[in-house]
Short mmCIF file of C-alpha atoms in Angstrom, two decimals:
data_model
loop_
_atom_site.label_atom_id
_atom_site.label_comp_id
_atom_site.label_asym_id
_atom_site.label_seq_id
_atom_site.Cartn_x
_atom_site.Cartn_y
_atom_site.Cartn_z
CA UNK A 1 21.39 32.01 -50.99
CA UNK A 2 20.74 34.43 -53.85
CA UNK A 3 19.86 31.52 -56.13
CA UNK A 4 17.36 30.21 -53.56
CA UNK A 5 15.71 33.62 -53.30
CA UNK A 6 15.43 34.03 -57.06
CA UNK A 7 14.19 30.45 -57.46
CA UNK A 8 11.43 31.12 -54.92
CA UNK A 9 10.47 34.34 -56.68
CA UNK A 10 10.46 32.49 -60.00
CA UNK A 11 8.05 29.87 -58.69
CA UNK A 12 5.70 32.40 -57.11
CA UNK A 13 5.66 34.67 -60.15
CA UNK A 14 5.00 31.67 -62.40
CA UNK A 15 1.96 30.46 -60.47
CA UNK A 16 0.63 33.93 -59.67
CA UNK A 17 0.74 34.82 -63.35
CA UNK A 18 -1.17 31.63 -64.12
CA UNK A 19 -3.81 32.63 -61.57
CA UNK A 20 -4.20 36.02 -63.20
CA UNK A 21 -4.69 34.44 -66.62
CA UNK A 22 -7.28 32.05 -65.20
CA UNK A 23 -9.21 34.97 -63.68
CA UNK A 24 -9.58 36.52 -67.13
CA UNK A 25 -12.92 35.03 -68.21
CA UNK A 26 -14.02 37.45 -70.92
CA UNK A 27 -12.05 35.74 -73.71
CA UNK A 28 -11.97 32.18 -75.06
CA UNK A 29 -9.23 29.98 -73.55
CA UNK A 30 -7.57 29.43 -76.91
CA UNK A 31 -6.97 33.18 -77.29
CA UNK A 32 -4.91 33.44 -74.09
CA UNK A 33 -1.81 31.56 -75.31
CA UNK A 34 -1.79 33.72 -78.43
CA UNK A 35 -1.84 36.91 -76.36
CA UNK A 36 0.80 35.51 -74.01
CA UNK A 37 2.98 34.66 -76.99
CA UNK A 38 2.47 38.15 -78.41
CA UNK A 39 3.60 39.68 -75.12
CA UNK A 40 6.68 37.47 -75.02
CA UNK A 41 7.40 38.40 -78.62
CA UNK A 42 7.15 42.09 -77.73
CA UNK A 43 9.78 41.58 -75.04
CA UNK A 44 11.88 39.61 -77.48
CA UNK A 45 11.99 42.52 -79.92
CA UNK A 46 14.13 44.44 -77.43
CA UNK A 47 15.78 41.46 -75.72
CA UNK A 48 16.00 38.59 -78.21
CA UNK A 49 18.17 36.67 -75.72
CA UNK A 50 15.03 35.58 -73.83
CA UNK A 51 13.44 33.82 -76.79
CA UNK A 52 13.61 30.07 -77.25
CA UNK A 53 15.64 27.75 -75.07
CA UNK A 54 18.31 30.39 -74.57
CA UNK A 55 21.32 28.09 -74.92
CA UNK A 56 23.23 30.68 -76.97
CA UNK A 57 22.83 33.19 -74.15
CA UNK A 58 23.89 30.59 -71.57
CA UNK A 59 26.97 29.84 -73.66
CA UNK A 60 27.77 33.56 -73.87
CA UNK A 61 27.46 33.89 -70.08
CA UNK A 62 29.73 30.90 -69.53
CA UNK A 63 32.34 32.48 -71.79
CA UNK A 64 32.23 35.89 -70.07
CA UNK A 65 30.71 37.56 -73.12
CA UNK A 66 27.83 39.44 -71.49
CA UNK A 67 27.79 42.68 -69.52
CA UNK A 68 26.68 42.55 -65.85
CA UNK A 69 23.77 44.92 -66.42
CA UNK A 70 22.41 42.76 -69.22
CA UNK A 71 22.80 39.62 -67.13
CA UNK A 72 20.74 41.11 -64.32
CA UNK A 73 18.07 42.33 -66.75
CA UNK A 74 17.83 38.89 -68.34
CA UNK A 75 17.18 37.27 -64.96
CA UNK A 76 13.99 39.30 -64.54
CA UNK A 77 12.99 39.21 -68.20
CA UNK A 78 13.35 35.44 -68.56
CA UNK A 79 11.23 34.89 -65.46
CA UNK A 80 8.63 37.26 -66.87
CA UNK A 81 8.68 35.66 -70.32
CA UNK A 82 8.37 32.14 -68.91
CA UNK A 83 5.51 33.16 -66.62
CA UNK A 84 3.66 34.86 -69.47
CA UNK A 85 4.13 31.93 -71.82
CA UNK A 86 3.34 29.07 -69.45
CA UNK A 87 0.79 31.01 -67.37
CA UNK A 88 -1.29 31.94 -70.40
CA UNK A 89 -1.62 28.29 -71.37
CA UNK A 90 1.30 27.90 -73.72
CA UNK A 91 3.22 24.65 -73.87
CA UNK A 92 6.52 24.70 -72.04
CA UNK A 93 8.38 23.76 -68.92
CA UNK A 94 10.65 25.31 -66.33
CA UNK A 95 13.77 23.14 -66.60
CA UNK A 96 15.58 25.11 -69.31
CA UNK A 97 14.41 28.48 -67.95
CA UNK A 98 15.78 27.52 -64.52
CA UNK A 99 19.19 26.81 -66.01
CA UNK A 100 19.00 30.04 -68.00
CA UNK A 101 18.07 32.22 -65.03
CA UNK A 102 20.74 30.51 -62.92
CA UNK A 103 23.42 31.16 -65.52
CA UNK A 104 22.49 34.84 -65.79
CA UNK A 105 22.31 35.26 -62.01
CA UNK A 106 25.60 33.45 -61.46
CA UNK A 107 27.28 35.47 -64.20
CA UNK A 108 26.09 38.75 -62.70
CA UNK A 109 27.23 37.70 -59.23
CA UNK A 110 30.56 36.55 -60.62
CA UNK A 111 31.08 39.86 -62.40
CA UNK A 112 30.46 41.70 -59.14
CA UNK A 113 32.83 39.67 -56.97
CA UNK A 114 35.49 39.59 -59.67
CA UNK A 115 35.36 43.38 -59.92
CA UNK A 116 35.74 43.65 -56.14
CA UNK A 117 38.38 40.93 -55.71
CA UNK A 118 40.01 40.34 -59.12
CA UNK A 119 43.01 38.44 -57.76
CA UNK A 120 41.04 36.14 -55.46
CA UNK A 121 38.13 35.13 -57.68
CA UNK A 122 37.64 33.39 -61.00
CA UNK A 123 36.01 34.70 -64.14
CA UNK A 124 32.25 35.28 -64.17
CA UNK A 125 31.72 32.26 -66.41
CA UNK A 126 32.62 29.89 -63.59
CA UNK A 127 30.00 31.55 -61.40
CA UNK A 128 27.46 31.27 -64.21
CA UNK A 129 28.06 27.53 -64.31
CA UNK A 130 27.63 27.15 -60.55
CA UNK A 131 24.60 29.44 -60.69
CA UNK A 132 22.87 27.08 -63.11
CA UNK A 133 23.08 24.25 -60.61
CA UNK A 134 22.32 26.40 -57.58
CA UNK A 135 19.14 27.89 -59.01
CA UNK A 136 17.87 24.52 -60.21
CA UNK A 137 18.65 23.08 -56.78
CA UNK A 138 16.69 25.90 -55.15
CA UNK A 139 13.74 25.57 -57.51
CA UNK A 140 13.46 21.80 -57.06
CA UNK A 141 15.04 21.47 -53.58
CA UNK A 142 16.96 18.55 -55.05
CA UNK A 143 20.66 19.39 -54.68
CA UNK A 144 22.01 15.95 -55.56
CA UNK A 145 20.19 16.02 -58.89
CA UNK A 146 21.60 19.47 -59.66
CA UNK A 147 25.14 18.49 -58.68
CA UNK A 148 25.17 15.31 -60.76
CA UNK A 149 23.55 17.03 -63.73
CA UNK A 150 26.05 19.92 -63.82
CA UNK A 151 29.00 17.60 -63.33
CA UNK A 152 27.85 15.44 -66.22
CA UNK A 153 27.58 18.56 -68.37
CA UNK A 154 31.07 19.80 -67.55
CA UNK A 155 33.17 16.78 -66.48
CA UNK A 156 35.21 19.34 -64.55
CA UNK A 157 36.37 18.13 -61.13
CA UNK A 158 37.49 21.63 -60.16
CA UNK A 159 33.88 22.81 -60.14
CA UNK A 160 32.61 20.06 -57.82
CA UNK A 161 33.30 21.68 -54.43
CA UNK A 162 31.78 25.12 -55.15
CA UNK A 163 28.93 23.40 -56.98
CA UNK A 164 28.16 21.11 -54.03
CA UNK A 165 28.31 23.94 -51.49
CA UNK A 166 26.14 26.27 -53.58
CA UNK A 167 23.53 23.65 -54.44
CA UNK A 168 23.14 22.44 -50.85
CA UNK A 169 22.89 25.98 -49.45
CA UNK A 170 20.40 26.93 -52.15
CA UNK A 171 18.21 23.89 -51.45
CA UNK A 172 18.27 24.50 -47.69
CA UNK A 173 17.45 28.20 -47.98
CA UNK A 174 14.71 27.50 -50.53
CA UNK A 175 13.25 24.89 -48.18
CA UNK A 176 13.08 27.53 -45.45
CA UNK A 177 11.38 30.00 -47.79
CA UNK A 178 8.78 27.61 -49.21
CA UNK A 179 7.31 24.24 -48.28
CA UNK A 180 6.81 23.36 -51.95
CA UNK A 181 9.09 23.21 -54.98
CA UNK A 182 8.42 24.66 -58.41
CA UNK A 183 7.08 21.23 -59.40
CA UNK A 184 5.14 20.18 -56.29
CA UNK A 185 3.32 23.53 -56.01
CA UNK A 186 0.97 22.48 -58.80
CA UNK A 187 0.20 19.23 -56.97
CA UNK A 188 -0.30 21.05 -53.67
CA UNK A 189 -2.84 23.33 -55.34
CA UNK A 190 -4.77 20.20 -56.28
CA UNK A 191 -4.70 18.94 -52.69
CA UNK A 192 -1.81 16.52 -53.18
CA UNK A 193 0.94 17.21 -50.65
CA UNK A 194 4.24 15.37 -50.96
CA UNK A 195 6.04 15.51 -47.65
CA UNK A 196 9.77 15.50 -48.45
CA UNK A 197 10.70 18.01 -45.77
CA UNK A 198 14.16 17.07 -44.68
CA UNK A 199 15.13 20.62 -45.61
CA UNK A 200 17.01 19.56 -48.75
CA UNK A 201 14.50 17.48 -50.68
CA UNK A 202 16.43 14.29 -49.95
#
């Protein structure tokens, strides 16, 4: 449910930031990506973990090597950096950022529940792994894709049940929060509406 909420926020921030950049008409279009990149770089000075694809940070989260406070901060900062970069006209996508944000969110959640129930829960890295799939499932409302993708990455049968439950719940909750996914929103803004509303994107 948390992954669905963050995925919805991610999508709305991404497109709202793009709208703001488009409303700025006092500068040439080719200047906007440069300014967006400068702003992302300024954030990266203090939090270099948000720069690039972020696979090193994801790996650190999966291996329980990041503090909960930093994990939470990186959720917001990666969303902000992606929105600034893509919204200003820079080249990039949302696939890797979705996995990144999911890993940080899952790691933070895992740290919390493990601190509360240390004998009944796994390490935060396991939650980070499930969080990757859950947030992607919420952003795309395609739980089967997220489940298969994460299983292919891990080949770990022990992760299948929590991964399936989290991805399906995330997709359902995200479907209740928004009629469009992070990908179909752009089409909907152009008047193209893809009706896949079974509640889970199936």
